[in-house]
C-alpha cells in the first residue's frame, strides 16, 4: 500500500494499493509530479502524486527491485534488482531503453544481486553495488557498457552516491567511507 500524508494536518491524503508484496523503494521526480515505486514483485510503477493514479507499470525485472533513482530531468528512472540487472526506463515514452549487467568473477560468473544505485547529475554514469559484494560497478548510461569495477572496500558496500563534482562516495560494512575519483586515475581515499 502506498500512503501519502498531509504534513500540515497529519492526516492521510491518499492511500493506493500498489505492489504484490512489499514496496521496497521509491523516488520522487525532481518536479514532484510523479513518484516511482519498486516492489518485491519485480514491478516498477509510476504514480501521479495529485490523484494517486498509477500511470504506468513496468515488469521487466525478474526479481525484487531494491533501489530506484530518477534522473535530474525527470524523464528517466533507473532501477536495480536482485535479478542481477539495473534497468533504465524512459517514463515519457513508457519503455525500458537500457539494461546493465555484470558478472561476479569470484563466484563462477553468477549474477550480482544489486542493492543500491546512484546516477551522476549529468546522467552520464550509473554506479551500483551488490549484496555480499565489495565491488562497485560503473557503467556508461549512453552505451550501457561496464566501464569500471572499483575495488578497495574489505566489506560489502551498503551506500553509494555521486557528489556534484562527479566523484563517487561509498560506505561499507568495513567501517569506511571512500571517495572515488574514477575520472582521474581511478583512485580513492578512505575515511574511517
Short mmCIF file of N, CA, C and O in Angstrom, two decimals, residues 27-153:
data_model
loop_
_atom_site.label_atom_id
_atom_site.label_comp_id
_atom_site.label_asym_id
_atom_site.label_seq_id
_atom_site.Cartn_x
_atom_site.Cartn_y
_atom_site.Cartn_z
N UNK A 27 11.17 6.88 -5.35
CA UNK A 27 11.83 8.16 -5.57
C UNK A 27 10.84 9.09 -6.25
O UNK A 27 10.08 8.66 -7.13
N UNK A 28 10.84 10.35 -5.81
CA UNK A 28 10.01 11.37 -6.44
C UNK A 28 10.73 11.95 -7.64
O UNK A 28 11.95 12.09 -7.63
N UNK A 29 9.97 12.31 -8.67
CA UNK A 29 10.55 13.03 -9.79
C UNK A 29 11.03 14.38 -9.28
O UNK A 29 10.52 14.89 -8.27
N UNK A 30 12.03 14.98 -9.92
CA UNK A 30 12.55 16.27 -9.44
C UNK A 30 11.49 17.36 -9.30
O UNK A 30 11.59 18.20 -8.42
N UNK A 31 10.45 17.32 -10.12
CA UNK A 31 9.38 18.34 -10.02
C UNK A 31 8.26 17.91 -9.08
O UNK A 31 7.31 18.66 -8.86
N UNK A 32 8.32 16.69 -8.53
CA UNK A 32 7.33 16.21 -7.57
C UNK A 32 6.00 15.81 -8.16
O UNK A 32 5.08 15.47 -7.42
N UNK A 33 5.88 15.78 -9.48
CA UNK A 33 4.61 15.46 -10.13
C UNK A 33 4.29 13.97 -10.08
O UNK A 33 3.14 13.57 -9.95
N UNK A 34 5.33 13.14 -10.16
CA UNK A 34 5.13 11.69 -10.09
C UNK A 34 6.10 11.09 -9.09
O UNK A 34 7.13 11.69 -8.75
N UNK A 35 5.76 9.90 -8.63
CA UNK A 35 6.63 9.11 -7.77
C UNK A 35 6.74 7.73 -8.41
O UNK A 35 5.76 7.22 -8.96
N UNK A 36 7.96 7.18 -8.40
CA UNK A 36 8.17 5.83 -8.92
C UNK A 36 8.42 4.90 -7.74
O UNK A 36 9.13 5.26 -6.80
N UNK A 37 7.82 3.73 -7.77
CA UNK A 37 7.99 2.74 -6.71
C UNK A 37 8.51 1.43 -7.29
O UNK A 37 8.19 1.07 -8.42
N UNK A 38 9.31 0.73 -6.50
CA UNK A 38 9.78 -0.60 -6.87
C UNK A 38 9.28 -1.57 -5.82
O UNK A 38 9.13 -1.21 -4.65
N UNK A 39 9.04 -2.82 -6.22
CA UNK A 39 8.47 -3.77 -5.28
C UNK A 39 9.10 -5.14 -5.30
O UNK A 39 9.88 -5.48 -6.19
N UNK A 40 8.71 -5.92 -4.29
CA UNK A 40 9.12 -7.32 -4.20
C UNK A 40 8.65 -8.11 -5.42
O UNK A 40 9.21 -9.15 -5.75
N UNK A 41 7.61 -7.63 -6.07
CA UNK A 41 7.04 -8.32 -7.23
C UNK A 41 7.85 -8.09 -8.51
O UNK A 41 7.48 -8.59 -9.57
N UNK A 42 8.94 -7.30 -8.43
CA UNK A 42 9.76 -7.02 -9.61
C UNK A 42 9.19 -5.96 -10.52
O UNK A 42 9.71 -5.71 -11.60
N UNK A 43 8.14 -5.30 -10.07
CA UNK A 43 7.50 -4.26 -10.89
C UNK A 43 7.94 -2.87 -10.45
O UNK A 43 8.18 -2.62 -9.28
N UNK A 44 8.06 -1.97 -11.43
CA UNK A 44 8.29 -0.56 -11.17
C UNK A 44 7.03 0.16 -11.65
O UNK A 44 6.56 -0.06 -12.77
N UNK A 45 6.47 0.98 -10.76
CA UNK A 45 5.24 1.70 -11.09
C UNK A 45 5.48 3.20 -10.96
O UNK A 45 6.23 3.64 -10.10
N UNK A 46 4.81 3.96 -11.82
CA UNK A 46 4.89 5.42 -11.78
C UNK A 46 3.49 5.94 -11.45
O UNK A 46 2.51 5.56 -12.09
N UNK A 47 3.44 6.80 -10.41
CA UNK A 47 2.18 7.28 -9.86
C UNK A 47 2.06 8.79 -9.98
O UNK A 47 3.04 9.51 -9.79
N UNK A 48 0.85 9.27 -10.25
CA UNK A 48 0.54 10.70 -10.20
C UNK A 48 0.41 11.09 -8.73
O UNK A 48 -0.40 10.50 -8.00
N UNK A 49 1.18 12.07 -8.26
CA UNK A 49 1.17 12.41 -6.84
C UNK A 49 -0.09 13.18 -6.43
O UNK A 49 -0.43 13.22 -5.25
N UNK A 50 -0.80 13.77 -7.37
CA UNK A 50 -2.02 14.52 -7.03
C UNK A 50 -3.23 13.62 -6.89
O UNK A 50 -4.04 13.79 -5.99
N UNK A 51 -3.33 12.64 -7.80
CA UNK A 51 -4.54 11.80 -7.81
C UNK A 51 -4.31 10.41 -7.22
O UNK A 51 -5.27 9.72 -6.91
N UNK A 52 -3.05 9.99 -7.10
CA UNK A 52 -2.76 8.64 -6.64
C UNK A 52 -2.97 7.58 -7.70
O UNK A 52 -2.91 6.38 -7.42
N UNK A 53 -3.16 7.98 -8.94
CA UNK A 53 -3.39 7.07 -10.05
C UNK A 53 -2.07 6.47 -10.54
O UNK A 53 -1.09 7.20 -10.70
N UNK A 54 -2.07 5.18 -10.78
CA UNK A 54 -0.91 4.53 -11.38
C UNK A 54 -0.92 4.86 -12.88
O UNK A 54 -1.86 4.52 -13.60
N UNK A 55 0.12 5.54 -13.33
CA UNK A 55 0.21 5.97 -14.73
C UNK A 55 0.78 4.90 -15.64
O UNK A 55 0.41 4.80 -16.80
N UNK A 56 1.74 4.12 -15.11
CA UNK A 56 2.34 3.05 -15.90
C UNK A 56 3.01 2.03 -14.99
O UNK A 56 3.40 2.35 -13.87
N UNK A 57 3.10 0.81 -15.49
CA UNK A 57 3.73 -0.29 -14.78
C UNK A 57 4.74 -0.95 -15.71
O UNK A 57 4.42 -1.22 -16.87
N UNK A 58 5.93 -1.19 -15.20
CA UNK A 58 6.97 -1.90 -15.95
C UNK A 58 7.26 -3.21 -15.22
O UNK A 58 7.44 -3.21 -14.00
N UNK A 59 7.31 -4.30 -15.96
CA UNK A 59 7.55 -5.60 -15.32
C UNK A 59 8.75 -6.33 -15.91
O UNK A 59 8.79 -7.56 -15.96
N UNK A 60 9.78 -5.58 -16.29
CA UNK A 60 10.96 -6.16 -16.92
C UNK A 60 11.86 -6.93 -15.96
O UNK A 60 12.60 -7.80 -16.37
N UNK A 61 11.85 -6.60 -14.66
CA UNK A 61 12.71 -7.30 -13.71
C UNK A 61 12.13 -8.66 -13.36
O UNK A 61 10.92 -8.84 -13.28
N UNK A 62 13.03 -9.61 -13.10
CA UNK A 62 12.63 -10.98 -12.73
C UNK A 62 12.81 -11.26 -11.24
O UNK A 62 12.65 -12.38 -10.79
N UNK A 63 13.16 -10.24 -10.47
CA UNK A 63 13.35 -10.37 -9.02
C UNK A 63 12.97 -9.07 -8.35
O UNK A 63 12.66 -8.07 -9.01
N UNK A 64 13.00 -9.03 -7.02
CA UNK A 64 12.64 -7.82 -6.29
C UNK A 64 13.51 -6.63 -6.70
O UNK A 64 14.71 -6.75 -6.87
N UNK A 65 12.86 -5.48 -6.85
CA UNK A 65 13.58 -4.23 -7.12
C UNK A 65 14.05 -3.69 -5.77
O UNK A 65 13.27 -3.60 -4.83
N UNK A 66 15.32 -3.32 -5.70
CA UNK A 66 15.91 -2.93 -4.43
C UNK A 66 16.25 -1.44 -4.32
O UNK A 66 16.43 -0.95 -3.22
N UNK A 67 16.33 -0.73 -5.43
CA UNK A 67 16.58 0.71 -5.39
C UNK A 67 16.07 1.33 -6.68
O UNK A 67 15.97 0.66 -7.72
N UNK A 68 15.76 2.62 -6.60
CA UNK A 68 15.19 3.33 -7.74
C UNK A 68 15.62 4.79 -7.65
O UNK A 68 15.63 5.37 -6.57
N UNK A 69 16.02 5.38 -8.80
CA UNK A 69 16.51 6.75 -8.82
C UNK A 69 16.02 7.44 -10.08
O UNK A 69 16.16 6.91 -11.19
N UNK A 70 15.46 8.65 -9.92
CA UNK A 70 15.11 9.49 -11.06
C UNK A 70 16.34 10.23 -11.55
O UNK A 70 17.19 10.65 -10.75
N UNK A 71 16.43 10.45 -12.85
CA UNK A 71 17.42 11.37 -13.40
C UNK A 71 16.95 12.79 -13.09
O UNK A 71 15.75 13.02 -12.87
N UNK A 72 17.88 13.74 -13.09
CA UNK A 72 17.51 15.13 -12.78
C UNK A 72 16.50 15.70 -13.75
O UNK A 72 15.73 16.59 -13.41
N UNK A 73 16.46 15.19 -14.98
CA UNK A 73 15.49 15.68 -15.96
C UNK A 73 14.08 15.24 -15.63
O UNK A 73 13.12 15.84 -16.08
N UNK A 74 13.95 14.17 -14.84
CA UNK A 74 12.64 13.62 -14.52
C UNK A 74 12.09 12.72 -15.60
O UNK A 74 11.05 12.10 -15.44
N UNK A 75 12.78 12.60 -16.70
CA UNK A 75 12.32 11.80 -17.82
C UNK A 75 12.68 10.32 -17.67
O UNK A 75 12.00 9.45 -18.18
N UNK A 76 13.79 10.04 -16.99
CA UNK A 76 14.30 8.68 -16.88
C UNK A 76 14.35 8.21 -15.44
O UNK A 76 14.59 9.00 -14.53
N UNK A 77 14.15 6.91 -15.26
CA UNK A 77 14.25 6.27 -13.96
C UNK A 77 15.17 5.07 -14.11
O UNK A 77 15.07 4.32 -15.09
N UNK A 78 16.06 4.88 -13.15
CA UNK A 78 16.95 3.72 -13.13
C UNK A 78 16.57 2.85 -11.93
O UNK A 78 16.31 3.36 -10.85
N UNK A 79 16.54 1.54 -12.14
CA UNK A 79 16.23 0.60 -11.07
C UNK A 79 17.35 -0.44 -10.98
O UNK A 79 18.08 -0.66 -11.94
N UNK A 80 17.44 -1.09 -9.81
CA UNK A 80 18.31 -2.26 -9.69
C UNK A 80 17.53 -3.35 -8.97
O UNK A 80 16.54 -3.08 -8.28
N UNK A 81 18.01 -4.58 -9.13
CA UNK A 81 17.25 -5.71 -8.63
C UNK A 81 18.16 -6.86 -8.21
O UNK A 81 19.31 -6.95 -8.66
N UNK A 82 17.62 -7.73 -7.39
CA UNK A 82 18.31 -8.96 -7.05
C UNK A 82 18.46 -9.88 -8.27
O UNK A 82 19.19 -10.85 -8.23
N UNK A 83 17.76 -9.58 -9.37
CA UNK A 83 17.87 -10.42 -10.57
C UNK A 83 19.19 -10.23 -11.31
O UNK A 83 19.43 -10.88 -12.32
N UNK A 84 20.06 -9.31 -10.82
CA UNK A 84 21.36 -9.10 -11.44
C UNK A 84 21.36 -8.06 -12.53
O UNK A 84 22.34 -7.95 -13.28
N UNK A 85 20.30 -7.27 -12.62
CA UNK A 85 20.23 -6.25 -13.66
C UNK A 85 19.86 -4.90 -13.07
O UNK A 85 19.10 -4.81 -12.10
N UNK A 86 20.39 -3.87 -13.70
CA UNK A 86 19.93 -2.50 -13.50
C UNK A 86 19.28 -2.12 -14.82
O UNK A 86 19.74 -2.53 -15.88
N UNK A 87 18.20 -1.36 -14.75
CA UNK A 87 17.48 -1.00 -15.96
C UNK A 87 17.17 0.49 -15.99
O UNK A 87 16.92 1.09 -14.95
N UNK A 88 17.21 1.06 -17.19
CA UNK A 88 16.88 2.46 -17.40
C UNK A 88 15.56 2.54 -18.17
O UNK A 88 15.40 1.87 -19.19
N UNK A 89 14.63 3.35 -17.64
CA UNK A 89 13.30 3.49 -18.24
C UNK A 89 13.06 4.93 -18.65
O UNK A 89 13.39 5.86 -17.91
N UNK A 90 12.48 5.11 -19.82
CA UNK A 90 12.01 6.42 -20.27
C UNK A 90 10.54 6.49 -19.87
O UNK A 90 9.70 5.78 -20.44
N UNK A 91 10.21 7.30 -18.86
CA UNK A 91 8.84 7.34 -18.37
C UNK A 91 7.94 8.25 -19.20
O UNK A 91 6.74 8.28 -18.99
N UNK A 92 8.52 8.97 -20.17
CA UNK A 92 7.71 9.75 -21.10
C UNK A 92 7.22 8.85 -22.23
O UNK A 92 6.05 8.85 -22.58
N UNK A 93 8.11 8.05 -22.77
CA UNK A 93 7.76 7.12 -23.85
C UNK A 93 7.22 5.79 -23.34
O UNK A 93 6.69 4.99 -24.11
N UNK A 94 7.43 5.50 -22.06
CA UNK A 94 6.90 4.27 -21.48
C UNK A 94 7.63 3.02 -21.90
O UNK A 94 7.01 2.01 -22.22
N UNK A 95 8.98 3.08 -21.88
CA UNK A 95 9.73 1.90 -22.31
C UNK A 95 11.06 1.78 -21.57
O UNK A 95 11.62 2.77 -21.11
N UNK A 96 11.55 0.56 -21.47
CA UNK A 96 12.88 0.29 -20.95
C UNK A 96 13.85 0.50 -22.11
O UNK A 96 13.68 -0.09 -23.18
N UNK A 97 14.86 1.35 -21.93
CA UNK A 97 15.77 1.62 -23.04
C UNK A 97 17.18 1.09 -22.82
O UNK A 97 17.99 1.12 -23.74
N UNK A 98 17.50 0.59 -21.63
CA UNK A 98 18.85 0.07 -21.42
C UNK A 98 18.86 -0.91 -20.25
O UNK A 98 18.17 -0.70 -19.25
N UNK A 99 19.64 -1.97 -20.38
CA UNK A 99 19.85 -2.94 -19.30
C UNK A 99 21.34 -3.03 -19.02
O UNK A 99 22.15 -3.10 -19.95
N UNK A 100 21.70 -2.98 -17.74
CA UNK A 100 23.09 -3.01 -17.30
C UNK A 100 23.31 -4.29 -16.49
O UNK A 100 22.54 -4.58 -15.57
N UNK A 101 24.37 -5.05 -16.82
CA UNK A 101 24.67 -6.28 -16.10
C UNK A 101 26.17 -6.36 -15.81
O UNK A 101 26.98 -5.71 -16.46
N UNK A 102 26.51 -7.20 -14.86
CA UNK A 102 27.90 -7.52 -14.52
C UNK A 102 27.91 -8.91 -13.93
O UNK A 102 26.93 -9.34 -13.32
N UNK A 103 29.00 -9.62 -14.12
CA UNK A 103 29.09 -10.96 -13.53
C UNK A 103 30.07 -10.94 -12.37
O UNK A 103 30.99 -10.14 -12.33
N UNK A 104 29.85 -11.83 -11.45
CA UNK A 104 30.70 -11.96 -10.27
C UNK A 104 31.84 -12.90 -10.62
O UNK A 104 31.67 -14.12 -10.61
N UNK A 105 33.00 -12.35 -10.96
CA UNK A 105 34.15 -13.16 -11.38
C UNK A 105 34.63 -14.09 -10.27
O UNK A 105 35.20 -15.14 -10.53
N UNK A 106 34.40 -13.70 -9.00
CA UNK A 106 34.87 -14.53 -7.89
C UNK A 106 33.92 -15.68 -7.56
O UNK A 106 34.22 -16.49 -6.71
N UNK A 107 32.78 -15.73 -8.21
CA UNK A 107 31.78 -16.74 -7.85
C UNK A 107 31.19 -17.37 -9.11
O UNK A 107 29.99 -17.32 -9.35
N UNK A 108 32.05 -17.94 -9.95
CA UNK A 108 31.63 -18.68 -11.16
C UNK A 108 30.73 -17.86 -12.08
O UNK A 108 29.79 -18.38 -12.67
N UNK A 109 31.02 -16.56 -12.20
CA UNK A 109 30.27 -15.67 -13.09
C UNK A 109 28.78 -15.60 -12.79
O UNK A 109 27.98 -15.31 -13.67
N UNK A 110 28.38 -15.89 -11.54
CA UNK A 110 26.97 -15.72 -11.17
C UNK A 110 26.63 -14.24 -11.18
O UNK A 110 27.49 -13.39 -11.02
N UNK A 111 25.36 -13.94 -11.34
CA UNK A 111 24.97 -12.54 -11.38
C UNK A 111 25.08 -11.90 -10.00
O UNK A 111 25.05 -12.58 -8.97
N UNK A 112 25.21 -10.59 -10.00
CA UNK A 112 25.30 -9.80 -8.77
C UNK A 112 23.88 -9.46 -8.34
O UNK A 112 23.07 -9.03 -9.16
N UNK A 113 23.58 -9.63 -7.07
CA UNK A 113 22.28 -9.20 -6.55
C UNK A 113 22.41 -7.74 -6.15
O UNK A 113 22.86 -7.42 -5.05
N UNK A 114 22.04 -6.84 -7.06
CA UNK A 114 22.23 -5.41 -6.84
C UNK A 114 21.30 -4.88 -5.75
O UNK A 114 20.11 -5.23 -5.70
N UNK A 115 21.85 -4.01 -4.89
CA UNK A 115 21.07 -3.47 -3.77
C UNK A 115 20.93 -1.95 -3.80
O UNK A 115 19.92 -1.43 -3.35
N UNK A 116 21.93 -1.24 -4.29
CA UNK A 116 21.90 0.23 -4.30
C UNK A 116 22.47 0.75 -5.61
O UNK A 116 23.40 0.16 -6.17
N UNK A 117 21.93 1.90 -6.05
CA UNK A 117 22.42 2.55 -7.27
C UNK A 117 22.54 4.04 -7.05
O UNK A 117 21.93 4.61 -6.14
N UNK A 118 23.32 4.68 -7.91
CA UNK A 118 23.44 6.13 -7.95
C UNK A 118 23.67 6.55 -9.39
O UNK A 118 24.28 5.81 -10.17
N UNK A 119 23.16 7.72 -9.74
CA UNK A 119 23.32 8.29 -11.07
C UNK A 119 23.92 9.68 -10.89
O UNK A 119 23.46 10.44 -10.04
N UNK A 120 24.93 10.02 -11.71
CA UNK A 120 25.52 11.35 -11.60
C UNK A 120 24.56 12.40 -12.15
O UNK A 120 23.61 12.09 -12.86
N UNK A 121 24.79 13.65 -11.81
CA UNK A 121 23.85 14.73 -12.16
C UNK A 121 23.76 14.98 -13.67
O UNK A 121 22.77 15.52 -14.13
N UNK A 122 24.75 14.58 -14.43
CA UNK A 122 24.72 14.76 -15.89
C UNK A 122 24.11 13.57 -16.62
O UNK A 122 23.99 13.57 -17.83
N UNK A 123 23.73 12.54 -15.86
CA UNK A 123 23.16 11.30 -16.41
C UNK A 123 24.14 10.63 -17.37
O UNK A 123 23.77 10.07 -18.39
N UNK A 124 25.43 10.68 -17.02
CA UNK A 124 26.46 10.01 -17.80
C UNK A 124 26.80 8.64 -17.24
O UNK A 124 27.09 7.72 -17.99
N UNK A 125 26.80 8.52 -15.90
CA UNK A 125 27.26 7.30 -15.25
C UNK A 125 26.23 6.73 -14.29
O UNK A 125 25.53 7.47 -13.60
N UNK A 126 26.20 5.40 -14.24
CA UNK A 126 25.41 4.65 -13.27
C UNK A 126 26.39 3.84 -12.43
O UNK A 126 27.26 3.16 -12.98
N UNK A 127 26.26 3.92 -11.13
CA UNK A 127 27.07 3.11 -10.22
C UNK A 127 26.13 2.21 -9.42
O UNK A 127 25.03 2.63 -9.06
N UNK A 128 26.58 0.99 -9.16
CA UNK A 128 25.76 0.04 -8.40
C UNK A 128 26.65 -0.82 -7.52
O UNK A 128 27.81 -1.07 -7.85
N UNK A 129 26.07 -1.25 -6.41
CA UNK A 129 26.76 -2.19 -5.52
C UNK A 129 25.80 -3.35 -5.26
O UNK A 129 24.59 -3.22 -5.41
N UNK A 130 26.39 -4.47 -4.85
CA UNK A 130 25.57 -5.67 -4.68
C UNK A 130 25.64 -6.23 -3.28
O UNK A 130 26.54 -5.92 -2.50
N UNK A 131 24.68 -7.07 -2.99
CA UNK A 131 24.61 -7.75 -1.70
C UNK A 131 25.79 -8.71 -1.57
O UNK A 131 26.12 -9.43 -2.50
N UNK A 132 26.44 -8.67 -0.41
CA UNK A 132 27.59 -9.54 -0.13
C UNK A 132 28.71 -9.37 -1.14
O UNK A 132 29.41 -10.33 -1.47
N UNK A 133 28.89 -8.16 -1.65
CA UNK A 133 29.89 -7.91 -2.67
C UNK A 133 30.64 -6.63 -2.32
O UNK A 133 30.03 -5.66 -1.89
N UNK A 134 31.93 -6.60 -2.53
CA UNK A 134 32.74 -5.44 -2.17
C UNK A 134 33.13 -4.59 -3.38
O UNK A 134 33.89 -3.65 -3.25
N UNK A 135 32.61 -4.90 -4.54
CA UNK A 135 32.95 -4.19 -5.77
C UNK A 135 31.84 -3.20 -6.12
O UNK A 135 30.66 -3.48 -5.92
N UNK A 136 32.25 -2.05 -6.64
CA UNK A 136 31.30 -1.06 -7.16
C UNK A 136 31.40 -1.12 -8.68
O UNK A 136 32.50 -1.09 -9.25
N UNK A 137 30.27 -1.24 -9.34
CA UNK A 137 30.23 -1.35 -10.80
C UNK A 137 29.81 -0.01 -11.37
O UNK A 137 28.88 0.62 -10.89
N UNK A 138 30.50 0.41 -12.44
CA UNK A 138 30.26 1.72 -13.05
C UNK A 138 30.04 1.54 -14.54
O UNK A 138 30.88 0.95 -15.24
N UNK A 139 28.89 2.01 -15.03
CA UNK A 139 28.54 1.90 -16.45
C UNK A 139 28.38 3.28 -17.08
O UNK A 139 28.01 4.24 -16.41
N UNK A 140 28.59 3.33 -18.38
CA UNK A 140 28.19 4.48 -19.19
C UNK A 140 26.71 4.32 -19.47
O UNK A 140 26.28 3.28 -20.00
N UNK A 141 25.91 5.31 -19.14
CA UNK A 141 24.47 5.22 -19.41
C UNK A 141 24.21 5.29 -20.90
O UNK A 141 23.34 4.59 -21.42
N UNK A 142 25.00 6.08 -21.63
CA UNK A 142 24.78 6.23 -23.07
C UNK A 142 25.00 4.92 -23.83
O UNK A 142 24.25 4.61 -24.75
N UNK A 143 26.02 4.16 -23.45
CA UNK A 143 26.34 2.94 -24.20
C UNK A 143 25.89 1.66 -23.50
O UNK A 143 25.77 0.62 -24.14
N UNK A 144 25.70 1.71 -22.17
CA UNK A 144 25.36 0.52 -21.42
C UNK A 144 26.55 -0.35 -21.09
O UNK A 144 26.42 -1.41 -20.49
N UNK A 145 27.75 0.09 -21.47
CA UNK A 145 28.95 -0.70 -21.24
C UNK A 145 29.49 -0.49 -19.83
O UNK A 145 29.52 0.64 -19.33
N UNK A 146 29.95 -1.59 -19.24
CA UNK A 146 30.62 -1.53 -17.94
C UNK A 146 31.98 -0.90 -18.18
O UNK A 146 32.79 -1.42 -18.94
N UNK A 147 32.23 0.24 -17.54
CA UNK A 147 33.49 0.95 -17.77
C UNK A 147 34.50 0.77 -16.66
O UNK A 147 35.69 0.98 -16.86
N UNK A 148 34.05 0.37 -15.47
CA UNK A 148 34.98 0.24 -14.35
C UNK A 148 34.39 -0.65 -13.27
O UNK A 148 33.17 -0.66 -13.06
N UNK A 149 35.25 -1.41 -12.62
CA UNK A 149 34.91 -2.14 -11.41
C UNK A 149 35.83 -1.60 -10.33
O UNK A 149 37.04 -1.83 -10.37
N UNK A 150 35.26 -0.84 -9.39
CA UNK A 150 36.05 -0.19 -8.36
C UNK A 150 36.17 -1.10 -7.15
O UNK A 150 35.16 -1.57 -6.63
N UNK A 151 37.41 -1.35 -6.72
CA UNK A 151 37.64 -2.24 -5.60
C UNK A 151 38.53 -1.54 -4.57
O UNK A 151 39.40 -0.77 -4.93
N UNK A 152 38.29 -1.83 -3.30
CA UNK A 152 39.05 -1.23 -2.22
C UNK A 152 38.41 -1.46 -0.87
O UNK A 152 39.09 -1.48 0.14
N UNK A 153 37.09 -1.63 -0.86
CA UNK A 153 36.41 -1.95 0.40
C UNK A 153 36.73 -3.40 0.80
O UNK A 153 36.92 -4.26 -0.06
#
